[in-house]
Amino acid sequence: MTNAEIIEMSVVEYCDLLVEMAEFNGHNDPHKTNWDYTFWHGVVSEERYSEAIVELESRGIASWDN
């Protein structure tokens, strides 16, 4: 998957990817994966980062920084 494909995803699709990648990476924390894509790799905007937090929390996945 390219960075452009990730950017083009809806928030729901992006969160699905975060959950899958967190499971793949073995830490099971999609909030950490979201942080990595935003601040470590620079793939997604801070706006998308914030949107993803709201979506993940609506799924019952608490933010790792709370």
PDB file of C-alpha atoms in Angstrom:
ATOM      1  CA  MET A   1       0.000   0.000   0.000  1.00  0.00           C
ATOM      2  CA  THR A   2       1.325   3.418  -0.915  1.00  0.00           C
ATOM      3  CA  ASN A   3       1.166   6.579   1.157  1.00  0.00           C
ATOM      4  CA  ALA A   4      -1.175   8.074  -1.454  1.00  0.00           C
ATOM      5  CA  GLU A   5      -3.598   5.171  -0.985  1.00  0.00           C
ATOM      6  CA  ILE A   6      -3.593   5.702   2.769  1.00  0.00           C
ATOM      7  CA  ILE A   7      -4.274   9.431   2.357  1.00  0.00           C
ATOM      8  CA  GLU A   8      -7.210   8.696   0.032  1.00  0.00           C
ATOM      9  CA  MET A   9      -8.943   6.415   2.561  1.00  0.00           C
ATOM     10  CA  SER A  10     -12.024   7.466   4.466  1.00  0.00           C
ATOM     11  CA  VAL A  11     -11.639   7.793   8.243  1.00  0.00           C
ATOM     12  CA  VAL A  12     -13.398   4.445   8.712  1.00  0.00           C
ATOM     13  CA  GLU A  13     -11.118   2.706   6.206  1.00  0.00           C
ATOM     14  CA  TYR A  14      -8.061   4.335   7.765  1.00  0.00           C
ATOM     15  CA  CYS A  15      -9.102   3.118  11.230  1.00  0.00           C
ATOM     16  CA  ASP A  16      -9.659  -0.391   9.883  1.00  0.00           C
ATOM     17  CA  LEU A  17      -6.089  -0.231   8.563  1.00  0.00           C
ATOM     18  CA  LEU A  18      -4.803   1.028  11.926  1.00  0.00           C
ATOM     19  CA  VAL A  19      -6.412  -1.894  13.746  1.00  0.00           C
ATOM     20  CA  GLU A  20      -5.003  -4.399  11.229  1.00  0.00           C
ATOM     21  CA  MET A  21      -1.513  -2.882  11.345  1.00  0.00           C
ATOM     22  CA  ALA A  22      -1.497  -2.793  15.144  1.00  0.00           C
ATOM     23  CA  GLU A  23      -2.390  -6.478  15.242  1.00  0.00           C
ATOM     24  CA  PHE A  24       0.252  -7.240  12.602  1.00  0.00           C
ATOM     25  CA  ASN A  25       2.901  -5.319  14.564  1.00  0.00           C
ATOM     26  CA  GLY A  26       2.034  -7.269  17.696  1.00  0.00           C
ATOM     27  CA  HIS A  27       1.348  -4.339  20.010  1.00  0.00           C
ATOM     28  CA  ASN A  28      -2.431  -4.183  19.380  1.00  0.00           C
ATOM     29  CA  ASP A  29      -2.559  -0.410  19.849  1.00  0.00           C
ATOM     30  CA  PRO A  30      -4.057   1.339  16.819  1.00  0.00           C
ATOM     31  CA  HIS A  31      -3.576   4.715  18.544  1.00  0.00           C
ATOM     32  CA  LYS A  32       0.193   4.143  18.511  1.00  0.00           C
ATOM     33  CA  THR A  33       0.025   3.166  14.839  1.00  0.00           C
ATOM     34  CA  ASN A  34      -1.964   6.351  14.143  1.00  0.00           C
ATOM     35  CA  TRP A  35       0.715   8.394  15.926  1.00  0.00           C
ATOM     36  CA  ASP A  36       3.440   6.643  13.929  1.00  0.00           C
ATOM     37  CA  TYR A  37       1.736   7.331  10.568  1.00  0.00           C
ATOM     38  CA  THR A  38       1.269  10.994  11.523  1.00  0.00           C
ATOM     39  CA  PHE A  39       4.322  12.094  13.460  1.00  0.00           C
ATOM     40  CA  TRP A  40       6.986   9.466  12.750  1.00  0.00           C
ATOM     41  CA  HIS A  41       6.378   8.755   9.052  1.00  0.00           C
ATOM     42  CA  GLY A  42       4.510  11.942   8.088  1.00  0.00           C
ATOM     43  CA  VAL A  43       1.936  10.057   5.991  1.00  0.00           C
ATOM     44  CA  VAL A  44      -1.300  11.569   7.327  1.00  0.00           C
ATOM     45  CA  SER A  45      -2.210  15.048   8.538  1.00  0.00           C
ATOM     46  CA  GLU A  46      -2.784  16.034  12.139  1.00  0.00           C
ATOM     47  CA  GLU A  47      -6.426  16.583  11.181  1.00  0.00           C
ATOM     48  CA  ARG A  48      -6.746  12.925  10.101  1.00  0.00           C
ATOM     49  CA  TYR A  49      -4.879  11.909  13.255  1.00  0.00           C
ATOM     50  CA  SER A  50      -7.547  13.656  15.359  1.00  0.00           C
ATOM     51  CA  GLU A  51     -10.420  12.224  13.287  1.00  0.00           C
ATOM     52  CA  ALA A  52      -9.010   8.728  13.762  1.00  0.00           C
ATOM     53  CA  ILE A  53      -8.858   9.143  17.539  1.00  0.00           C
ATOM     54  CA  VAL A  54     -12.578   9.981  17.636  1.00  0.00           C
ATOM     55  CA  GLU A  55     -13.425   7.009  15.373  1.00  0.00           C
ATOM     56  CA  LEU A  56     -11.274   4.558  17.348  1.00  0.00           C
ATOM     57  CA  GLU A  57     -12.798   5.710  20.635  1.00  0.00           C
ATOM     58  CA  SER A  58     -16.297   5.301  19.148  1.00  0.00           C
ATOM     59  CA  ARG A  59     -15.311   1.663  18.547  1.00  0.00           C
ATOM     60  CA  GLY A  60     -14.419   1.272  22.228  1.00  0.00           C
ATOM     61  CA  ILE A  61     -10.665   1.502  21.670  1.00  0.00           C
ATOM     62  CA  ALA A  62      -9.429   3.949  24.295  1.00  0.00           C
ATOM     63  CA  SER A  63      -6.698   6.414  23.440  1.00  0.00           C
ATOM     64  CA  TRP A  64      -3.264   5.324  24.584  1.00  0.00           C
ATOM     65  CA  ASP A  65      -2.480   8.778  25.986  1.00  0.00           C
ATOM     66  CA  ASN A  66      -5.471   8.947  28.373  1.00  0.00           C
TER      67      ASN A  66
END
